[in-house]
């Protein structure tokens, strides 16, 4: 009897858990205007715009602060940050992830298009094309910091106002599957890849491994050795000065 009651209790608890378990959230489109936050899983089956001027000549602007969860983009249309004269800003932090398999693009005309990734944020559009198509007075850029990752299949930057920038000292990576070291070197020399937003003339500040571009941040062991060497030199100089006195 007790065994039967225990089994019945387990079954009721399991049923209750299933009843309250959240189902996956789907949206036919996701249009961000004003400032909005996202901290949960979301699947978008249609347009994903941050800033919206599809039917107007100017605005409204949009800012999305994505701090957790995965935003999955399933439609053949891409991600658009701003358009026309609107401004679009997509801030990703924490463990926020964007995953898309279709054509994905970052585009604008006369407004500003800004995409920032920090902490462990990740963009996985490894089957897609990252295409900067800014014209006019607008500027589009992606800023990578912390341990962020940005993976795409193809990269096209066609405007001097557009670029990708690494925060100095970060462990962030940019992986473009159709790029080799010489391609990245060309992007750096053209000013399309920068550090802290500043155009670089020294490609040695970057490193390329398996189509992945990152800053040439010294390994901890290398840094420790360097600091130990400096400390030794200072101690030697102090001792020599003391002996001479």
PDB file of C-alpha atoms in Angstrom:
ATOM      1  CA  UNK A   1       0.000   0.000   0.000  1.00  0.00           C
ATOM      2  CA  UNK A   2       2.733   2.424   0.975  1.00  0.00           C
ATOM      3  CA  UNK A   3       4.669   1.531  -2.151  1.00  0.00           C
ATOM      4  CA  UNK A   4       1.616   2.204  -4.329  1.00  0.00           C
ATOM      5  CA  UNK A   5       1.041   5.587  -2.620  1.00  0.00           C
ATOM      6  CA  UNK A   6       4.693   6.507  -3.133  1.00  0.00           C
ATOM      7  CA  UNK A   7       4.472   5.717  -6.848  1.00  0.00           C
ATOM      8  CA  UNK A   8       1.271   7.743  -7.115  1.00  0.00           C
ATOM      9  CA  UNK A   9       2.924  10.705  -5.368  1.00  0.00           C
ATOM     10  CA  UNK A  10       5.908  10.608  -7.756  1.00  0.00           C
ATOM     11  CA  UNK A  11       3.561  10.504 -10.743  1.00  0.00           C
ATOM     12  CA  UNK A  12       1.573  13.495  -9.469  1.00  0.00           C
ATOM     13  CA  UNK A  13       4.739  15.515  -8.821  1.00  0.00           C
ATOM     14  CA  UNK A  14       6.074  14.706 -12.301  1.00  0.00           C
ATOM     15  CA  UNK A  15       2.762  15.749 -13.872  1.00  0.00           C
ATOM     16  CA  UNK A  16       2.778  19.012 -11.923  1.00  0.00           C
ATOM     17  CA  UNK A  17       6.342  19.769 -13.043  1.00  0.00           C
ATOM     18  CA  UNK A  18       5.395  19.209 -16.662  1.00  0.00           C
ATOM     19  CA  UNK A  19       2.391  21.469 -16.246  1.00  0.00           C
ATOM     20  CA  UNK A  20       4.457  24.408 -14.955  1.00  0.00           C
ATOM     21  CA  UNK A  21       7.560  23.844 -17.128  1.00  0.00           C
ATOM     22  CA  UNK A  22       7.944  26.831 -19.480  1.00  0.00           C
ATOM     23  CA  UNK A  23       7.594  26.069 -23.165  1.00  0.00           C
ATOM     24  CA  UNK A  24       9.946  27.494 -25.768  1.00  0.00           C
ATOM     25  CA  UNK A  25       9.038  31.080 -26.662  1.00  0.00           C
ATOM     26  CA  UNK A  26       8.561  31.789 -30.363  1.00  0.00           C
ATOM     27  CA  UNK A  27       8.025  35.148 -32.017  1.00  0.00           C
ATOM     28  CA  UNK A  28       6.939  35.682 -35.623  1.00  0.00           C
ATOM     29  CA  UNK A  29       9.176  38.790 -35.609  1.00  0.00           C
ATOM     30  CA  UNK A  30      11.216  40.717 -33.066  1.00  0.00           C
ATOM     31  CA  UNK A  31      11.339  44.480 -33.608  1.00  0.00           C
ATOM     32  CA  UNK A  32      13.144  46.462 -30.906  1.00  0.00           C
ATOM     33  CA  UNK A  33      12.358  50.150 -30.460  1.00  0.00           C
ATOM     34  CA  UNK A  34      13.281  52.197 -27.450  1.00  0.00           C
ATOM     35  CA  UNK A  35      15.327  50.246 -24.881  1.00  0.00           C
ATOM     36  CA  UNK A  36      14.447  46.604 -24.259  1.00  0.00           C
ATOM     37  CA  UNK A  37      16.047  43.745 -22.306  1.00  0.00           C
ATOM     38  CA  UNK A  38      16.311  40.035 -23.083  1.00  0.00           C
ATOM     39  CA  UNK A  39      17.360  37.439 -20.492  1.00  0.00           C
ATOM     40  CA  UNK A  40      15.669  34.238 -21.701  1.00  0.00           C
ATOM     41  CA  UNK A  41      15.624  31.827 -24.644  1.00  0.00           C
ATOM     42  CA  UNK A  42      13.733  33.164 -27.648  1.00  0.00           C
ATOM     43  CA  UNK A  43      13.224  31.779 -31.164  1.00  0.00           C
ATOM     44  CA  UNK A  44      12.477  34.351 -33.862  1.00  0.00           C
ATOM     45  CA  UNK A  45      10.870  32.984 -37.021  1.00  0.00           C
ATOM     46  CA  UNK A  46      10.776  36.260 -38.981  1.00  0.00           C
ATOM     47  CA  UNK A  47      12.439  39.675 -38.963  1.00  0.00           C
ATOM     48  CA  UNK A  48      14.804  40.671 -36.136  1.00  0.00           C
ATOM     49  CA  UNK A  49      15.391  44.426 -36.184  1.00  0.00           C
ATOM     50  CA  UNK A  50      16.996  46.658 -33.569  1.00  0.00           C
ATOM     51  CA  UNK A  51      15.851  50.138 -34.525  1.00  0.00           C
ATOM     52  CA  UNK A  52      13.082  50.297 -37.096  1.00  0.00           C
ATOM     53  CA  UNK A  53      12.489  52.535 -40.073  1.00  0.00           C
ATOM     54  CA  UNK A  54      11.087  49.975 -42.477  1.00  0.00           C
ATOM     55  CA  UNK A  55       8.076  52.150 -43.230  1.00  0.00           C
ATOM     56  CA  UNK A  56       9.414  55.590 -42.338  1.00  0.00           C
ATOM     57  CA  UNK A  57      12.355  57.739 -43.354  1.00  0.00           C
ATOM     58  CA  UNK A  58      13.669  58.276 -39.836  1.00  0.00           C
ATOM     59  CA  UNK A  59      13.617  56.130 -36.691  1.00  0.00           C
ATOM     60  CA  UNK A  60      12.518  55.046 -34.230  1.00  0.00           C
ATOM     61  CA  UNK A  61      15.852  54.043 -32.682  1.00  0.00           C
ATOM     62  CA  UNK A  62      16.309  50.820 -30.737  1.00  0.00           C
ATOM     63  CA  UNK A  63      18.619  49.358 -28.076  1.00  0.00           C
ATOM     64  CA  UNK A  64      18.558  45.702 -26.999  1.00  0.00           C
ATOM     65  CA  UNK A  65      20.416  44.634 -23.836  1.00  0.00           C
ATOM     66  CA  UNK A  66      20.773  40.849 -24.108  1.00  0.00           C
ATOM     67  CA  UNK A  67      22.172  39.496 -20.826  1.00  0.00           C
ATOM     68  CA  UNK A  68      21.257  35.764 -20.794  1.00  0.00           C
ATOM     69  CA  UNK A  69      19.637  33.032 -22.846  1.00  0.00           C
ATOM     70  CA  UNK A  70      19.878  32.141 -26.528  1.00  0.00           C
ATOM     71  CA  UNK A  71      18.179  34.092 -29.283  1.00  0.00           C
ATOM     72  CA  UNK A  72      17.731  31.652 -32.176  1.00  0.00           C
ATOM     73  CA  UNK A  73      17.031  33.118 -35.621  1.00  0.00           C
ATOM     74  CA  UNK A  74      15.400  30.624 -37.998  1.00  0.00           C
ATOM     75  CA  UNK A  75      14.171  32.597 -41.023  1.00  0.00           C
ATOM     76  CA  UNK A  76      16.134  33.336 -44.222  1.00  0.00           C
ATOM     77  CA  UNK A  77      16.119  37.036 -43.316  1.00  0.00           C
ATOM     78  CA  UNK A  78      18.995  38.439 -41.364  1.00  0.00           C
ATOM     79  CA  UNK A  79      19.639  40.549 -38.307  1.00  0.00           C
ATOM     80  CA  UNK A  80      19.370  44.268 -39.011  1.00  0.00           C
ATOM     81  CA  UNK A  81      20.718  46.877 -36.609  1.00  0.00           C
ATOM     82  CA  UNK A  82      19.158  50.144 -37.645  1.00  0.00           C
ATOM     83  CA  UNK A  83      18.169  51.117 -41.151  1.00  0.00           C
ATOM     84  CA  UNK A  84      17.537  54.322 -43.022  1.00  0.00           C
ATOM     85  CA  UNK A  85      18.165  57.066 -40.484  1.00  0.00           C
ATOM     86  CA  UNK A  86      17.477  54.972 -37.385  1.00  0.00           C
ATOM     87  CA  UNK A  87      20.133  53.871 -34.892  1.00  0.00           C
ATOM     88  CA  UNK A  88      20.377  50.280 -33.694  1.00  0.00           C
ATOM     89  CA  UNK A  89      22.439  49.083 -30.707  1.00  0.00           C
ATOM     90  CA  UNK A  90      22.664  45.419 -29.678  1.00  0.00           C
ATOM     91  CA  UNK A  91      24.523  44.901 -26.378  1.00  0.00           C
ATOM     92  CA  UNK A  92      25.366  41.295 -25.463  1.00  0.00           C
ATOM     93  CA  UNK A  93      26.863  40.376 -22.093  1.00  0.00           C
ATOM     94  CA  UNK A  94      27.023  37.533 -19.583  1.00  0.00           C
ATOM     95  CA  UNK A  95      26.345  34.230 -21.372  1.00  0.00           C
ATOM     96  CA  UNK A  96      24.027  35.738 -23.988  1.00  0.00           C
ATOM     97  CA  UNK A  97      24.074  33.885 -27.321  1.00  0.00           C
ATOM     98  CA  UNK A  98      22.759  34.636 -30.782  1.00  0.00           C
ATOM     99  CA  UNK A  99      22.476  31.670 -33.153  1.00  0.00           C
ATOM    100  CA  UNK A 100      21.398  31.989 -36.775  1.00  0.00           C
ATOM    101  CA  UNK A 101      21.840  29.789 -39.823  1.00  0.00           C
ATOM    102  CA  UNK A 102      20.439  32.058 -42.531  1.00  0.00           C
ATOM    103  CA  UNK A 103      21.914  35.158 -44.158  1.00  0.00           C
ATOM    104  CA  UNK A 104      22.776  37.513 -41.328  1.00  0.00           C
ATOM    105  CA  UNK A 105      23.765  41.093 -41.893  1.00  0.00           C
ATOM    106  CA  UNK A 106      24.578  44.302 -40.103  1.00  0.00           C
ATOM    107  CA  UNK A 107      23.408  47.182 -42.233  1.00  0.00           C
ATOM    108  CA  UNK A 108      22.540  50.857 -42.129  1.00  0.00           C
ATOM    109  CA  UNK A 109      22.378  53.983 -44.271  1.00  0.00           C
ATOM    110  CA  UNK A 110      22.681  57.264 -42.365  1.00  0.00           C
ATOM    111  CA  UNK A 111      22.231  56.176 -38.755  1.00  0.00           C
ATOM    112  CA  UNK A 112      24.581  54.260 -36.459  1.00  0.00           C
ATOM    113  CA  UNK A 113      24.710  50.477 -36.136  1.00  0.00           C
ATOM    114  CA  UNK A 114      26.498  49.192 -33.019  1.00  0.00           C
ATOM    115  CA  UNK A 115      26.981  45.605 -31.834  1.00  0.00           C
ATOM    116  CA  UNK A 116      28.892  45.000 -28.576  1.00  0.00           C
ATOM    117  CA  UNK A 117      29.898  41.678 -27.020  1.00  0.00           C
ATOM    118  CA  UNK A 118      31.525  41.300 -23.621  1.00  0.00           C
ATOM    119  CA  UNK A 119      31.983  38.650 -20.893  1.00  0.00           C
ATOM    120  CA  UNK A 120      31.206  35.230 -22.476  1.00  0.00           C
ATOM    121  CA  UNK A 121      28.709  36.500 -25.036  1.00  0.00           C
ATOM    122  CA  UNK A 122      28.708  34.584 -28.310  1.00  0.00           C
ATOM    123  CA  UNK A 123      27.405  35.083 -31.821  1.00  0.00           C
ATOM    124  CA  UNK A 124      27.226  31.889 -33.877  1.00  0.00           C
ATOM    125  CA  UNK A 125      26.360  32.672 -37.487  1.00  0.00           C
ATOM    126  CA  UNK A 126      28.971  30.246 -38.767  1.00  0.00           C
ATOM    127  CA  UNK A 127      26.901  29.407 -41.847  1.00  0.00           C
ATOM    128  CA  UNK A 128      26.096  33.016 -42.600  1.00  0.00           C
ATOM    129  CA  UNK A 129      27.457  36.167 -44.190  1.00  0.00           C
ATOM    130  CA  UNK A 130      28.353  39.150 -42.008  1.00  0.00           C
ATOM    131  CA  UNK A 131      27.936  42.105 -44.355  1.00  0.00           C
ATOM    132  CA  UNK A 132      28.550  45.757 -43.514  1.00  0.00           C
ATOM    133  CA  UNK A 133      26.687  47.879 -46.077  1.00  0.00           C
ATOM    134  CA  UNK A 134      26.695  51.305 -44.466  1.00  0.00           C
ATOM    135  CA  UNK A 135      26.496  54.342 -46.710  1.00  0.00           C
ATOM    136  CA  UNK A 136      26.025  58.056 -46.080  1.00  0.00           C
ATOM    137  CA  UNK A 137      27.063  59.411 -42.692  1.00  0.00           C
ATOM    138  CA  UNK A 138      26.310  56.295 -40.663  1.00  0.00           C
ATOM    139  CA  UNK A 139      28.852  54.052 -38.972  1.00  0.00           C
ATOM    140  CA  UNK A 140      28.629  50.347 -38.174  1.00  0.00           C
ATOM    141  CA  UNK A 141      30.939  48.554 -35.810  1.00  0.00           C
ATOM    142  CA  UNK A 142      31.235  45.456 -33.652  1.00  0.00           C
ATOM    143  CA  UNK A 143      33.112  45.807 -30.365  1.00  0.00           C
ATOM    144  CA  UNK A 144      34.565  42.641 -28.783  1.00  0.00           C
ATOM    145  CA  UNK A 145      35.791  42.474 -25.202  1.00  0.00           C
ATOM    146  CA  UNK A 146      36.144  40.003 -22.351  1.00  0.00           C
ATOM    147  CA  UNK A 147      36.035  36.422 -23.692  1.00  0.00           C
ATOM    148  CA  UNK A 148      33.429  37.109 -26.354  1.00  0.00           C
ATOM    149  CA  UNK A 149      33.250  35.039 -29.560  1.00  0.00           C
ATOM    150  CA  UNK A 150      31.944  36.043 -32.960  1.00  0.00           C
ATOM    151  CA  UNK A 151      31.778  33.266 -35.574  1.00  0.00           C
ATOM    152  CA  UNK A 152      30.672  33.753 -39.180  1.00  0.00           C
ATOM    153  CA  UNK A 153      31.257  32.064 -42.522  1.00  0.00           C
ATOM    154  CA  UNK A 154      31.989  35.166 -44.580  1.00  0.00           C
ATOM    155  CA  UNK A 155      32.851  38.795 -43.858  1.00  0.00           C
ATOM    156  CA  UNK A 156      32.400  41.799 -46.155  1.00  0.00           C
ATOM    157  CA  UNK A 157      33.197  45.372 -45.107  1.00  0.00           C
ATOM    158  CA  UNK A 158      32.805  47.990 -47.804  1.00  0.00           C
ATOM    159  CA  UNK A 159      32.792  51.348 -46.011  1.00  0.00           C
ATOM    160  CA  UNK A 160      35.561  53.229 -44.206  1.00  0.00           C
ATOM    161  CA  UNK A 161      32.986  54.049 -41.496  1.00  0.00           C
ATOM    162  CA  UNK A 162      32.583  50.354 -40.631  1.00  0.00           C
ATOM    163  CA  UNK A 163      34.930  48.215 -38.576  1.00  0.00           C
ATOM    164  CA  UNK A 164      35.408  45.538 -35.920  1.00  0.00           C
ATOM    165  CA  UNK A 165      37.328  46.533 -32.798  1.00  0.00           C
ATOM    166  CA  UNK A 166      38.911  44.544 -29.971  1.00  0.00           C
ATOM    167  CA  UNK A 167      39.218  46.048 -26.494  1.00  0.00           C
ATOM    168  CA  UNK A 168      42.904  45.921 -25.529  1.00  0.00           C
ATOM    169  CA  UNK A 169      43.778  42.995 -23.283  1.00  0.00           C
ATOM    170  CA  UNK A 170      40.624  41.045 -24.102  1.00  0.00           C
ATOM    171  CA  UNK A 171      40.470  37.347 -24.968  1.00  0.00           C
ATOM    172  CA  UNK A 172      37.750  37.837 -27.567  1.00  0.00           C
ATOM    173  CA  UNK A 173      37.952  36.099 -30.940  1.00  0.00           C
ATOM    174  CA  UNK A 174      36.603  36.705 -34.421  1.00  0.00           C
ATOM    175  CA  UNK A 175      36.348  33.561 -36.542  1.00  0.00           C
ATOM    176  CA  UNK A 176      35.537  33.837 -40.245  1.00  0.00           C
ATOM    177  CA  UNK A 177      35.769  30.443 -41.911  1.00  0.00           C
ATOM    178  CA  UNK A 178      36.784  31.779 -45.337  1.00  0.00           C
ATOM    179  CA  UNK A 179      39.583  34.041 -44.018  1.00  0.00           C
ATOM    180  CA  UNK A 180      43.272  33.182 -43.748  1.00  0.00           C
ATOM    181  CA  UNK A 181      46.037  35.221 -42.130  1.00  0.00           C
ATOM    182  CA  UNK A 182      46.716  37.340 -45.224  1.00  0.00           C
ATOM    183  CA  UNK A 183      43.003  38.246 -45.432  1.00  0.00           C
ATOM    184  CA  UNK A 184      42.971  39.384 -41.816  1.00  0.00           C
ATOM    185  CA  UNK A 185      46.203  41.302 -42.349  1.00  0.00           C
ATOM    186  CA  UNK A 186      44.533  43.133 -45.233  1.00  0.00           C
ATOM    187  CA  UNK A 187      41.536  43.975 -43.029  1.00  0.00           C
ATOM    188  CA  UNK A 188      43.850  45.369 -40.345  1.00  0.00           C
ATOM    189  CA  UNK A 189      45.906  47.425 -42.807  1.00  0.00           C
ATOM    190  CA  UNK A 190      42.678  48.797 -44.315  1.00  0.00           C
ATOM    191  CA  UNK A 191      41.477  49.944 -40.888  1.00  0.00           C
ATOM    192  CA  UNK A 192      38.536  47.538 -40.823  1.00  0.00           C
ATOM    193  CA  UNK A 193      39.901  45.725 -37.750  1.00  0.00           C
ATOM    194  CA  UNK A 194      41.021  47.947 -34.895  1.00  0.00           C
ATOM    195  CA  UNK A 195      42.028  47.988 -31.218  1.00  0.00           C
ATOM    196  CA  UNK A 196      39.888  50.176 -28.941  1.00  0.00           C
ATOM    197  CA  UNK A 197      38.482  51.732 -32.107  1.00  0.00           C
ATOM    198  CA  UNK A 198      41.938  52.884 -33.230  1.00  0.00           C
ATOM    199  CA  UNK A 199      43.296  51.885 -36.644  1.00  0.00           C
ATOM    200  CA  UNK A 200      46.431  49.739 -36.364  1.00  0.00           C
ATOM    201  CA  UNK A 201      49.512  49.625 -38.555  1.00  0.00           C
ATOM    202  CA  UNK A 202      51.171  46.760 -36.658  1.00  0.00           C
ATOM    203  CA  UNK A 203      49.599  43.397 -37.488  1.00  0.00           C
ATOM    204  CA  UNK A 204      51.826  41.664 -34.910  1.00  0.00           C
ATOM    205  CA  UNK A 205      49.389  42.847 -32.215  1.00  0.00           C
ATOM    206  CA  UNK A 206      47.021  40.190 -33.544  1.00  0.00           C
ATOM    207  CA  UNK A 207      47.331  36.442 -33.936  1.00  0.00           C
ATOM    208  CA  UNK A 208      45.592  34.071 -36.321  1.00  0.00           C
ATOM    209  CA  UNK A 209      44.955  30.407 -35.614  1.00  0.00           C
ATOM    210  CA  UNK A 210      42.594  28.214 -37.644  1.00  0.00           C
ATOM    211  CA  UNK A 211      40.769  31.179 -39.242  1.00  0.00           C
ATOM    212  CA  UNK A 212      40.420  32.828 -35.818  1.00  0.00           C
ATOM    213  CA  UNK A 213      41.648  36.361 -35.176  1.00  0.00           C
ATOM    214  CA  UNK A 214      42.441  37.516 -31.644  1.00  0.00           C
ATOM    215  CA  UNK A 215      44.695  39.960 -29.864  1.00  0.00           C
ATOM    216  CA  UNK A 216      48.184  38.684 -29.134  1.00  0.00           C
ATOM    217  CA  UNK A 217      47.633  38.752 -25.364  1.00  0.00           C
ATOM    218  CA  UNK A 218      50.642  37.278 -23.496  1.00  0.00           C
ATOM    219  CA  UNK A 219      50.014  33.974 -21.768  1.00  0.00           C
ATOM    220  CA  UNK A 220      50.034  34.148 -17.937  1.00  0.00           C
ATOM    221  CA  UNK A 221      53.295  32.182 -17.766  1.00  0.00           C
ATOM    222  CA  UNK A 222      54.967  34.604 -20.166  1.00  0.00           C
ATOM    223  CA  UNK A 223      53.736  37.577 -18.158  1.00  0.00           C
ATOM    224  CA  UNK A 224      54.976  36.036 -14.890  1.00  0.00           C
ATOM    225  CA  UNK A 225      58.403  35.374 -16.394  1.00  0.00           C
ATOM    226  CA  UNK A 226      58.612  38.938 -17.662  1.00  0.00           C
ATOM    227  CA  UNK A 227      57.629  40.377 -14.281  1.00  0.00           C
ATOM    228  CA  UNK A 228      60.103  38.073 -12.505  1.00  0.00           C
ATOM    229  CA  UNK A 229      62.876  39.244 -14.818  1.00  0.00           C
ATOM    230  CA  UNK A 230      62.051  42.887 -14.201  1.00  0.00           C
ATOM    231  CA  UNK A 231      61.956  42.307 -10.437  1.00  0.00           C
ATOM    232  CA  UNK A 232      65.354  40.617 -10.606  1.00  0.00           C
ATOM    233  CA  UNK A 233      66.881  43.511 -12.520  1.00  0.00           C
ATOM    234  CA  UNK A 234      65.481  46.027 -10.026  1.00  0.00           C
ATOM    235  CA  UNK A 235      66.818  43.995  -7.091  1.00  0.00           C
ATOM    236  CA  UNK A 236      70.257  43.753  -8.743  1.00  0.00           C
ATOM    237  CA  UNK A 237      70.338  47.512  -9.370  1.00  0.00           C
ATOM    238  CA  UNK A 238      69.285  48.257  -5.780  1.00  0.00           C
ATOM    239  CA  UNK A 239      71.915  45.917  -4.336  1.00  0.00           C
ATOM    240  CA  UNK A 240      74.652  47.340  -6.537  1.00  0.00           C
ATOM    241  CA  UNK A 241      73.698  50.888  -5.557  1.00  0.00           C
ATOM    242  CA  UNK A 242      73.702  49.922  -1.850  1.00  0.00           C
ATOM    243  CA  UNK A 243      77.144  48.282  -2.157  1.00  0.00           C
ATOM    244  CA  UNK A 244      78.550  51.349  -3.879  1.00  0.00           C
ATOM    245  CA  UNK A 245      77.241  53.562  -1.099  1.00  0.00           C
TER     246      UNK A 245
END
